[in-house]
Short mmCIF file of C-alpha atoms in Angstrom, two decimals:
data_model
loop_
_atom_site.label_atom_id
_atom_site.label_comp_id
_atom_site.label_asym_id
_atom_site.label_seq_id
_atom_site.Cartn_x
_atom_site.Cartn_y
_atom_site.Cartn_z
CA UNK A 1 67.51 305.66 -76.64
CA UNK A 2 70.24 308.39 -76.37
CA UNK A 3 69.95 308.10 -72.69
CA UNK A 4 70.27 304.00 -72.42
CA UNK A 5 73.69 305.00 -74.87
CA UNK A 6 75.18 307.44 -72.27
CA UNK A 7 74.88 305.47 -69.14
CA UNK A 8 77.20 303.10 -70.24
CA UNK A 9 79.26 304.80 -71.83
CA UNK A 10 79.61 307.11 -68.17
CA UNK A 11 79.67 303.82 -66.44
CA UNK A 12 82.59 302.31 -68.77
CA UNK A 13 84.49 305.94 -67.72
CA UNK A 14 84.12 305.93 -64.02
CA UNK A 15 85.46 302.13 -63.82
CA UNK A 16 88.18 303.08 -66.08
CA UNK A 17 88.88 306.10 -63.57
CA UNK A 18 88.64 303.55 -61.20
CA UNK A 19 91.21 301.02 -62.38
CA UNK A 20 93.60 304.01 -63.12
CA UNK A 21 93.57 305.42 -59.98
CA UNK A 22 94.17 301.95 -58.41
CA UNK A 23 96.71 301.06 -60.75
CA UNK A 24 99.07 303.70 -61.30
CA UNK A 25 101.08 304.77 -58.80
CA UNK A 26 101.69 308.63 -57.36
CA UNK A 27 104.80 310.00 -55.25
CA UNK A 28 102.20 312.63 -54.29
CA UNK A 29 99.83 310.00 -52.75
CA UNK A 30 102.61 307.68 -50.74
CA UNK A 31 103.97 310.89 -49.46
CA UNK A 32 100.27 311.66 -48.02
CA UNK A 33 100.09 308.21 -46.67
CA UNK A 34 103.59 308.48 -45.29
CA UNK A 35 102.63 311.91 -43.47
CA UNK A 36 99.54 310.85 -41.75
CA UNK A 37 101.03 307.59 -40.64
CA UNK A 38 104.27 309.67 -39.06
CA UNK A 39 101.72 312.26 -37.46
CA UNK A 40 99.16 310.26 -35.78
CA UNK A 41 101.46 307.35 -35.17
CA UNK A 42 102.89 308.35 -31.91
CA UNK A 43 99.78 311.36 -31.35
CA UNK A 44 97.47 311.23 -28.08
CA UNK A 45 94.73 312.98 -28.45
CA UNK A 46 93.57 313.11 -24.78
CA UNK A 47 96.81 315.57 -24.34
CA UNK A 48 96.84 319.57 -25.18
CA UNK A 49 98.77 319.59 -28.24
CA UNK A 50 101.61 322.14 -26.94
CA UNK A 51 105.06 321.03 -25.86
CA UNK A 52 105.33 323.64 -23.22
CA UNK A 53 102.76 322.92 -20.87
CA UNK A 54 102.07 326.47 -19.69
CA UNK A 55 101.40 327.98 -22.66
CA UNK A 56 97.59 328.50 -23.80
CA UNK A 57 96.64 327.05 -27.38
CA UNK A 58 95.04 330.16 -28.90
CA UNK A 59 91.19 328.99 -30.92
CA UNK A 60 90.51 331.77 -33.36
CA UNK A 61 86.83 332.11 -33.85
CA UNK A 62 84.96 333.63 -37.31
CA UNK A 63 81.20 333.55 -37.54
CA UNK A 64 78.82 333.73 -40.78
CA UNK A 65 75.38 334.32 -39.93
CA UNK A 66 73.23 331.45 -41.55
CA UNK A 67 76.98 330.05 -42.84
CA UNK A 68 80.10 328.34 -41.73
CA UNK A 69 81.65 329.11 -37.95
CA UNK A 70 85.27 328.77 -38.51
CA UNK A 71 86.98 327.33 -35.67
CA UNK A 72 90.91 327.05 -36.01
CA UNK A 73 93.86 326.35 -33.71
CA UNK A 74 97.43 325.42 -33.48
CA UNK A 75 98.66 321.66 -32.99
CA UNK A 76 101.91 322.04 -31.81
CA UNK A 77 102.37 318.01 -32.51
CA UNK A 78 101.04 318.07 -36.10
CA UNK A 79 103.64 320.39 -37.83
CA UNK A 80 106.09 318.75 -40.43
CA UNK A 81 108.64 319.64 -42.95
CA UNK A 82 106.75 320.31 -46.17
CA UNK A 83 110.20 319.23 -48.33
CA UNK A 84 110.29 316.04 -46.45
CA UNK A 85 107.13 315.33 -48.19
CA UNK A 86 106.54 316.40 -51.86
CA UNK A 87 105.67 319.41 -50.68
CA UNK A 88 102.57 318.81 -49.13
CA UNK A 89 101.85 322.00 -46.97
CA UNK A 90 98.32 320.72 -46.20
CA UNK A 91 96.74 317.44 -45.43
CA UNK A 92 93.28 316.67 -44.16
CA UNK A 93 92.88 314.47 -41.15
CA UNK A 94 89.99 312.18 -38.86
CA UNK A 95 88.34 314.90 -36.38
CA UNK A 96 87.94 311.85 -34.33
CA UNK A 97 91.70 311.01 -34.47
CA UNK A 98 93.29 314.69 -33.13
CA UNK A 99 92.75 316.82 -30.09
CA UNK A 100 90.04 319.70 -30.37
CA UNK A 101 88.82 322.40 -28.21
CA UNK A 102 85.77 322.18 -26.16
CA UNK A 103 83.97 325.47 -27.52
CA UNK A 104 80.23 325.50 -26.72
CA UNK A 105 77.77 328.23 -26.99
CA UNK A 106 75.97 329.26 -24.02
CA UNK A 107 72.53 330.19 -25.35
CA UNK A 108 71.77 326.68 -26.91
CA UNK A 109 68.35 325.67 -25.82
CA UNK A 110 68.23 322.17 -28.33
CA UNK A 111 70.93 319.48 -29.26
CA UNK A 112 73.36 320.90 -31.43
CA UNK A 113 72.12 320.04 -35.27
CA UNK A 114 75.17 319.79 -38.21
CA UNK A 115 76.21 318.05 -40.54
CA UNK A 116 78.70 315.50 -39.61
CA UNK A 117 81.97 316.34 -41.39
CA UNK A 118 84.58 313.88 -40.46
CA UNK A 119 87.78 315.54 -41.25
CA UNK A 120 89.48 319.08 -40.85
CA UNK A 121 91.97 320.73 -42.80
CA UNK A 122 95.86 320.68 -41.16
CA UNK A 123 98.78 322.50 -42.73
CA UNK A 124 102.72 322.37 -42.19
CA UNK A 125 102.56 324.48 -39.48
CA UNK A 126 100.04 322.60 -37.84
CA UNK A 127 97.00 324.95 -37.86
CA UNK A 128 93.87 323.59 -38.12
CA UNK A 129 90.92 324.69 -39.67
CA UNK A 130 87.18 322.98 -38.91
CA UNK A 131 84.60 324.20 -40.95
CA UNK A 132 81.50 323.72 -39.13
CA UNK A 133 78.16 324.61 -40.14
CA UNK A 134 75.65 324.32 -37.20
CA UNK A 135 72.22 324.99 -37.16
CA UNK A 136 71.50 326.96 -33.46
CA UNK A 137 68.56 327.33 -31.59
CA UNK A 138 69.35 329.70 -28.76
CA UNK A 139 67.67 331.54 -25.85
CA UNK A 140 66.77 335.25 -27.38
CA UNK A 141 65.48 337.93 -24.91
CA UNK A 142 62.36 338.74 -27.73
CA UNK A 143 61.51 342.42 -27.32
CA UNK A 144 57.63 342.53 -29.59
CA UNK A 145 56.66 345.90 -28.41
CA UNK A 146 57.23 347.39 -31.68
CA UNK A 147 55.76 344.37 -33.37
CA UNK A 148 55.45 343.94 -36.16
CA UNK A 149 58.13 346.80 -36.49
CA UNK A 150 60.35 344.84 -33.93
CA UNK A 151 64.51 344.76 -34.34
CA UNK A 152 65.98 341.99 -32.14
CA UNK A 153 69.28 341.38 -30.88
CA UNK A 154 70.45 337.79 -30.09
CA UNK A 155 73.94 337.02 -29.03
CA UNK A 156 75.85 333.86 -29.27
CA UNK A 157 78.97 333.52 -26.38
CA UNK A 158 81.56 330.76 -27.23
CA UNK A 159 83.87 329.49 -24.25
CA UNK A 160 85.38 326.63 -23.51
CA UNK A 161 83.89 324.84 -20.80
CA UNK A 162 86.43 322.87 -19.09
CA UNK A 163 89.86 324.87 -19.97
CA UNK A 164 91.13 328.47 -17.95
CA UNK A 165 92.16 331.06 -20.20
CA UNK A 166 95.62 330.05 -19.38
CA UNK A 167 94.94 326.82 -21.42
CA UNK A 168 92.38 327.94 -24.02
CA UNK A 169 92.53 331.63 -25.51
CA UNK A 170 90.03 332.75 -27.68
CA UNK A 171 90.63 335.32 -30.54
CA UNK A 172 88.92 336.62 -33.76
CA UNK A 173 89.87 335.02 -36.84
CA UNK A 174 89.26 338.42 -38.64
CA UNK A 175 88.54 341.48 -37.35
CA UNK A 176 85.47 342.61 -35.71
CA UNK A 177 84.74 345.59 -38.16
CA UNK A 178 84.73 342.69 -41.14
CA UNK A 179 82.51 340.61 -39.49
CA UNK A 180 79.89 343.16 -38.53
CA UNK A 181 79.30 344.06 -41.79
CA UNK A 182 79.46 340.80 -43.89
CA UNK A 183 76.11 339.49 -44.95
CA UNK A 184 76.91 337.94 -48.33
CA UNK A 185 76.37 334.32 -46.38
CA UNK A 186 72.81 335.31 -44.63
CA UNK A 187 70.00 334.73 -46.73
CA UNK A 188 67.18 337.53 -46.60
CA UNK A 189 64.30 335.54 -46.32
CA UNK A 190 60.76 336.73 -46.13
CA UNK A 191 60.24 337.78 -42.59
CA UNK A 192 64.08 338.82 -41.52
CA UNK A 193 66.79 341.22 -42.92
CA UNK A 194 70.51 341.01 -41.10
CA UNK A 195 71.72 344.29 -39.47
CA UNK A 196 74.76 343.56 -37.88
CA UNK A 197 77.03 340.97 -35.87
CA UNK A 198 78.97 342.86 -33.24
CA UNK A 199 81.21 340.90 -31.53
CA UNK A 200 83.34 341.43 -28.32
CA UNK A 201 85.96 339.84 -26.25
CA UNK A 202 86.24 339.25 -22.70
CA UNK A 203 87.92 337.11 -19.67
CA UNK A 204 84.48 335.47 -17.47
CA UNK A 205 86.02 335.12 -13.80
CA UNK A 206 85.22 332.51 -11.95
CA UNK A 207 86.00 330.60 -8.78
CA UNK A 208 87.71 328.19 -10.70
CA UNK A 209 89.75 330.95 -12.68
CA UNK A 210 89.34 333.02 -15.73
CA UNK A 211 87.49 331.88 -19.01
CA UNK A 212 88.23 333.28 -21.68
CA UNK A 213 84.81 334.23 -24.15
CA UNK A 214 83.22 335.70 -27.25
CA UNK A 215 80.35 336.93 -27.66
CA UNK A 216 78.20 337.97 -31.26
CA UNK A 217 75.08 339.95 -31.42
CA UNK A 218 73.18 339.47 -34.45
CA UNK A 219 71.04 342.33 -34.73
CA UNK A 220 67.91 341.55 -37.35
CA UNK A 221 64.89 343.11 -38.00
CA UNK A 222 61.49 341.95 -38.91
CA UNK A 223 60.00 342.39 -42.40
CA UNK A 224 56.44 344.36 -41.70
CA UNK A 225 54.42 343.88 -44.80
CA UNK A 226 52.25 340.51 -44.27
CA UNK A 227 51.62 341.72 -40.50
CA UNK A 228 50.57 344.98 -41.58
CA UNK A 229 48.29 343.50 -44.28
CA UNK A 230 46.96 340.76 -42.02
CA UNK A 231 47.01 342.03 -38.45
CA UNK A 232 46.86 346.11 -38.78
CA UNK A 233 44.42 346.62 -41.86
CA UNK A 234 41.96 344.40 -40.23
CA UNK A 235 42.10 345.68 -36.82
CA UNK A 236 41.22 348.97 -38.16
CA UNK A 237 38.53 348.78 -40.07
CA UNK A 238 36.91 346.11 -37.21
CA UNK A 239 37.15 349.63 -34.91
CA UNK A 240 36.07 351.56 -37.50
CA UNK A 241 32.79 349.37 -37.32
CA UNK A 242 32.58 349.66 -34.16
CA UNK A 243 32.58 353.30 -34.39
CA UNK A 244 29.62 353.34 -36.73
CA UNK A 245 27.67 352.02 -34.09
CA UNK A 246 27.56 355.21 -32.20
CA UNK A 247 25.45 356.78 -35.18
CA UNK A 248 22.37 354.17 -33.76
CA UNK A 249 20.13 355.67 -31.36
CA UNK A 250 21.12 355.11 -27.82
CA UNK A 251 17.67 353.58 -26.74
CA UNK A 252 17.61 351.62 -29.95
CA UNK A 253 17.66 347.55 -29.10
CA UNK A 254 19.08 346.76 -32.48
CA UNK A 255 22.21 348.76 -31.15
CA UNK A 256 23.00 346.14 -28.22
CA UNK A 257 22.53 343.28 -31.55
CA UNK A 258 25.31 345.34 -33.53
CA UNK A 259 27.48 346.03 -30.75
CA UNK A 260 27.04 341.90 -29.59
CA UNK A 261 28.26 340.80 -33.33
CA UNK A 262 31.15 343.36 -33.14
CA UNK A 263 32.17 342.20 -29.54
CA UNK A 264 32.02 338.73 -31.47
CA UNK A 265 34.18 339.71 -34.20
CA UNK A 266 36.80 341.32 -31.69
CA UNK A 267 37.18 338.04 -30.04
CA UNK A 268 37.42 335.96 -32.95
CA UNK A 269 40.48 338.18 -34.59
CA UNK A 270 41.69 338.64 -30.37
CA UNK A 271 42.33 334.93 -30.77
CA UNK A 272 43.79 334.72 -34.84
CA UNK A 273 46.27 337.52 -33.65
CA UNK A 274 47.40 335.58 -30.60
CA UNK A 275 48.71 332.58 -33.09
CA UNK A 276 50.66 335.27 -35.27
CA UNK A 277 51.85 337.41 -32.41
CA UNK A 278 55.05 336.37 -30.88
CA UNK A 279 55.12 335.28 -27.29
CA UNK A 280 57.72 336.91 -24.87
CA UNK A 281 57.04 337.25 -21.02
CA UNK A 282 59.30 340.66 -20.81
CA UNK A 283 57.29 342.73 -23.22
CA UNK A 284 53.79 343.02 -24.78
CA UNK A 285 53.02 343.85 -28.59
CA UNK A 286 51.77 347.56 -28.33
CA UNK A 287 48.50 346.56 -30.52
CA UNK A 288 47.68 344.36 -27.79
CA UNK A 289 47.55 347.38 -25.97
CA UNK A 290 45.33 349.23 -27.84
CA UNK A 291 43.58 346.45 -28.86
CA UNK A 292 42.16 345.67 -25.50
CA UNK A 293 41.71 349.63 -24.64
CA UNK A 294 39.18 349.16 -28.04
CA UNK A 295 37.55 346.20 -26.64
CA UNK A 296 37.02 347.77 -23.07
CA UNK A 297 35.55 350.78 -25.00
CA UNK A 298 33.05 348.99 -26.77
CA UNK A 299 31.77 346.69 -23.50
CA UNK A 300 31.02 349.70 -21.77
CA UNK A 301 29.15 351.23 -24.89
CA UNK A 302 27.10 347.65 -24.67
CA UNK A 303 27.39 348.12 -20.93
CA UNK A 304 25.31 351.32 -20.80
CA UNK A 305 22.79 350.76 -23.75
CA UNK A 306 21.94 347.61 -21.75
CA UNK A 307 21.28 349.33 -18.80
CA UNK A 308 19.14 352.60 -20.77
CA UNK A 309 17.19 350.06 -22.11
CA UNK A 310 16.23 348.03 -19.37
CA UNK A 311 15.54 351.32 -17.15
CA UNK A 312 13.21 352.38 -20.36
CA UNK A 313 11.33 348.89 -19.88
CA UNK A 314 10.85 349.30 -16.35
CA UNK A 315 9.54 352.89 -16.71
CA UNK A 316 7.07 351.93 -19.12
CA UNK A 317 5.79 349.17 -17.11
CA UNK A 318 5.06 351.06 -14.11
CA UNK A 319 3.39 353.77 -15.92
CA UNK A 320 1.27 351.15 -16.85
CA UNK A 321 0.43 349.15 -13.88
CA UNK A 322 -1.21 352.89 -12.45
CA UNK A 323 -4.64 351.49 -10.50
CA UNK A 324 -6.98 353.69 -12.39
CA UNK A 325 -9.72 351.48 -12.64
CA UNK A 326 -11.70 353.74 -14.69
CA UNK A 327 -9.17 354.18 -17.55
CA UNK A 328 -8.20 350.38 -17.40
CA UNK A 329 -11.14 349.07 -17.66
CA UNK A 330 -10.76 344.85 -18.44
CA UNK A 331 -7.70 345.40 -20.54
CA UNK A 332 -4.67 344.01 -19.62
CA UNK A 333 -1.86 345.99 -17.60
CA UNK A 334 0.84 344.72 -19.44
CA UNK A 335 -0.71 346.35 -23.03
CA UNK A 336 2.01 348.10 -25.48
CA UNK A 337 2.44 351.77 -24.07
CA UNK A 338 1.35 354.13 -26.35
CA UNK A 339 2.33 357.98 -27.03
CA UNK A 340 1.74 360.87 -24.44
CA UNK A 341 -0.96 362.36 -26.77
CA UNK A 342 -2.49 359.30 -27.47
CA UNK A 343 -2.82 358.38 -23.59
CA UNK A 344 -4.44 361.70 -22.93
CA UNK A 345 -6.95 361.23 -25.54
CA UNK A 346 -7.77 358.01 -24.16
CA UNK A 347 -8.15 359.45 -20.86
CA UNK A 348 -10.42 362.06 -22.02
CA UNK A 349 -12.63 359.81 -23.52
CA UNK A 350 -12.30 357.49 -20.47
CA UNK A 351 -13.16 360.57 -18.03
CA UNK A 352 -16.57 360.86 -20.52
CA UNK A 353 -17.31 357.06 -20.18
CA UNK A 354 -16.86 358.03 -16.20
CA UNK A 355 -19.76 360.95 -16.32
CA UNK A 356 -21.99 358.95 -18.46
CA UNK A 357 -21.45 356.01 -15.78
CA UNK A 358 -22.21 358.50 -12.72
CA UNK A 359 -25.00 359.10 -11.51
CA UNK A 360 -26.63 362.85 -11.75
CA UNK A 361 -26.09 365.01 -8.87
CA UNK A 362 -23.30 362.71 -7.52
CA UNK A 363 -20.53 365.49 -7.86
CA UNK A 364 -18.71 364.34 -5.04
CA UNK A 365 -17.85 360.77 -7.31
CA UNK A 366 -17.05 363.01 -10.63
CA UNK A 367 -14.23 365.02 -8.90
CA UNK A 368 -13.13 362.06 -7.49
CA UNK A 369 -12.53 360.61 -11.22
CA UNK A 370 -11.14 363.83 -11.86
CA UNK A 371 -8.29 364.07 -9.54
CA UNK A 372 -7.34 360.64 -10.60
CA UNK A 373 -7.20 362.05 -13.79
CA UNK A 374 -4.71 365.10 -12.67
CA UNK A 375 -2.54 362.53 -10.53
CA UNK A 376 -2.12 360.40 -13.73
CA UNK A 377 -1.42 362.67 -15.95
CA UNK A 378 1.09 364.47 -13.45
CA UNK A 379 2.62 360.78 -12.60
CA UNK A 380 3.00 360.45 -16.76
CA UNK A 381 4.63 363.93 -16.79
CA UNK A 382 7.09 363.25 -14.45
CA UNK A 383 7.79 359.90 -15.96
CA UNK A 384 8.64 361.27 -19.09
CA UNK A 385 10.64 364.37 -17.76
CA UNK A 386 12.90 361.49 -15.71
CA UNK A 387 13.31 359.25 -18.82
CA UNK A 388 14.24 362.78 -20.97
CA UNK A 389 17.03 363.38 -18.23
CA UNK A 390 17.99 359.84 -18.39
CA UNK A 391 18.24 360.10 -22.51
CA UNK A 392 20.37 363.92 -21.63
CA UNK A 393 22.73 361.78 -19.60
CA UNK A 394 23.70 358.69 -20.99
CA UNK A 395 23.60 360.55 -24.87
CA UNK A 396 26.67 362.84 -22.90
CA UNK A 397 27.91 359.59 -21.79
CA UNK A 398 27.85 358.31 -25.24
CA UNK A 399 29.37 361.54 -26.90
CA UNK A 400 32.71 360.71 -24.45
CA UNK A 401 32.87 357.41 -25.16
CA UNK A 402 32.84 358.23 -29.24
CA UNK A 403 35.41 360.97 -28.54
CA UNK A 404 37.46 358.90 -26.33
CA UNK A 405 37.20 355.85 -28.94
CA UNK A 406 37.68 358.22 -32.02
CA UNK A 407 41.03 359.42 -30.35
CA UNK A 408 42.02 355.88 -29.11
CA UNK A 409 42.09 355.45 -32.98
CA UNK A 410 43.92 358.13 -34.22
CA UNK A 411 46.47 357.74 -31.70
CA UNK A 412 46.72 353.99 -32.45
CA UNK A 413 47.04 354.87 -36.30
CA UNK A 414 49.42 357.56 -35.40
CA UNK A 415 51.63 355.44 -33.53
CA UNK A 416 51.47 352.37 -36.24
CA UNK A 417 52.81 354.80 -38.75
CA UNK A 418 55.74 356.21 -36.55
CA UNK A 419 56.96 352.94 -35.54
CA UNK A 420 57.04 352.02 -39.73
CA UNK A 421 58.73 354.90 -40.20
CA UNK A 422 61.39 354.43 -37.33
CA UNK A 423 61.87 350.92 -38.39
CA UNK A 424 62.79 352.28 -41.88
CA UNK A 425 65.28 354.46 -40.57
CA UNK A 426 67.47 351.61 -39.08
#
């Protein structure tokens, strides 16, 4: 109820406003109308506002990061007598309706976005001030090998596109040493934190003359936490999986399973940290680095227990293809192999089946059986001496790998932890 009582009664007020304002009558306000109507009456704006042709109309430039670029200039053709006029030492006027300076920026890479503000500010003397916000999106040389502990540096160059420095002269509103350090505009968001803007003047020489320019580098740095938290953590203790993997036996099968799964996981975070990472063609995020020094480790750890355990299938099924007739018997050749021991039992016991099956006297046939015995057992031997050496080797080959991937981490944890602390010292 209260609020169906105040509308009206705010709606009664802003029509009285209204009818006042219409109705009573202001020196102040037929001054302003008889200003603007004297200024742009006889005003071209398709002409350099200076009387004397050869001199250049000085823009002064000011820049807020995440703010307001001041642009202002002198119209020699809108100055007036403030005492003429009530005293009115400023007016504001159409942007459309007055000359103003072609100023672009040379990194824009999209359509200027802004809002559109009609009217600038004009005073007695006939400077002008446009207050522009802009929103920019600008070429920026990324450097990410630090990242996520990157600092970037971006500069914006104003010139004038068309006009010679002996038309258009550029200059800093305030001084440099202001500017650099004034962040009360920028807002520190969640991912960046403002530096510096540096700024420096300079005359661009062309064939067509000199152009005058000025340039800003905003200098930012990234905020590290939610990278560190969702990109470094994780990547750590995924190698630090990895590394338990070395603990399995090197002939063990389940090891190539383990090591598969890992090689699974690496690619699945490989492709969540290429959406987070940013993408620059000069420079390469150092994790990537040692991320893909990691992932080469581990596919030569699956690499070689692939190969020690096909070369352990192979040597147990030639020990067991052997034509010994009298210790096969009718099993099959392909049978589980069993243990040294256990083979030399069975050949003993074979070797008795053999004399039992031989005919007395026949000594000739019983040495025969038992130098097929000797050259089996003598094959078997040298079988498992080879597959011992083989074990030796690649178990070395292992040990490097584990040292190599054990100080791939440290250095990589190392190096993490120097960059943080570098970035916190800028």
């Amino acid at each position: 109820m209260l609020a169906s009582v105040m509308a009206p009664l705010w709606a009664c007020i802003l029509v009285a406003a209204g009818i006042l304002a219409t109705d009573t009558h202001h020196p102040r306000d037929s001054a302003l109308y008889h200003l603007s109507k004297q200024l742009l009456q006889k005003y071209h704006k398709e002409v350099r506002p200076v009387y004397n042709w050869t001199k250049a109309t000085t823009v002064y430039l000011d820049l807020f990061v995440r703010a307001i670029l001041d642009v202002v200039w002198n119209d020699e053709f809108l100055s007036w007598n403030s005492s003429m006029f009530d005293e009115i030492r400023e007016i504001s006027l159409p942007l459309s309706a007055i000359w103003a300076p072609d100023i672009i920026i040379n990194e824009f890479v999209e359509i200027e976005r802004s809002p559109d503000l009609p009217y600038v500010y004009v005073n007695s003397s006939g400077t002008i001030e446009n207050y522009k916000p802009i929103q920019v999106v600008s070429a920026c040389s990324l450097e990410t090998y630090a990242f996520p502990f990157d600092v970037q540096n971006c500069s914006l160059t104003f010139k004038s596109i068309l006009h010679t420095v002996e038309d258009i002269d550029l200059a800093f509103l305030r001084s440099p040493e202001d500017i650099q350090h004034d962040k009360k505009a920028f807002l520190n968001d969640s991912e960046w934190e403002l530096l510096s803007v540096s700024s420096t003047y300079s005359i661009l020489q062309s064939s067509a003359g000199g152009f005058a320019q000025i340039q800003f580098n905003v200098v930012m740095r990234r905020h590290p936490l939610v990278y560190v938290v969702s990109l470094l953590i994780p990547s750590i203790f995924l190698m630090l999986v990895d590394l338990g993997s070395f603990y399995l036996p090197p002939n063990c099968r389940a090891r190539i399973v383990f090591k598969t799964s890992v090689l699974v996981g690496y690619t699945i975070f490989r492709v969540n940290m290429s959406n987070q990472v940013p993408r620059s063609v000069g420079s390469t995020p150092l994790i990537g680095h040692f991320f893909t020094i990691c992932m080469a480790f581990l596919v030569l750890s699956l690499a070689k227990s692939i190969v020690l355990v096909k070369f352990l299938h192979d040597e147990q099924r030639g020990g067991q293809e052997q034509p010994f007739l009298c210790l096969r018997g009718d099993t099959d050749a392909d049978r589980p192999r069993v243990e040294p021991r256990a083979q030399r039992a069975v050949v003993t016991e074979s070797s008795l089946c053999g004399e039992h099956l031989a005919q007395p006297g026949t000594l000739k046939e019983v040495w025969s059986q038992l130098q097929s015995i000797s050259n089996y057992l003598q094959t078997q031997d040298q079988t498992d001496q080879q597959e011992a050496e083989w074990l030796v080797l690649l178990s070395r080959f292992d040990r490097l790998l584990f040292q190599s991937y054990l100080f791939m981490l440290g250095i990589y944890t190392i190096t993490l932890c120097s960059l943080w602390a570098l970035w916190g010292g800028v």
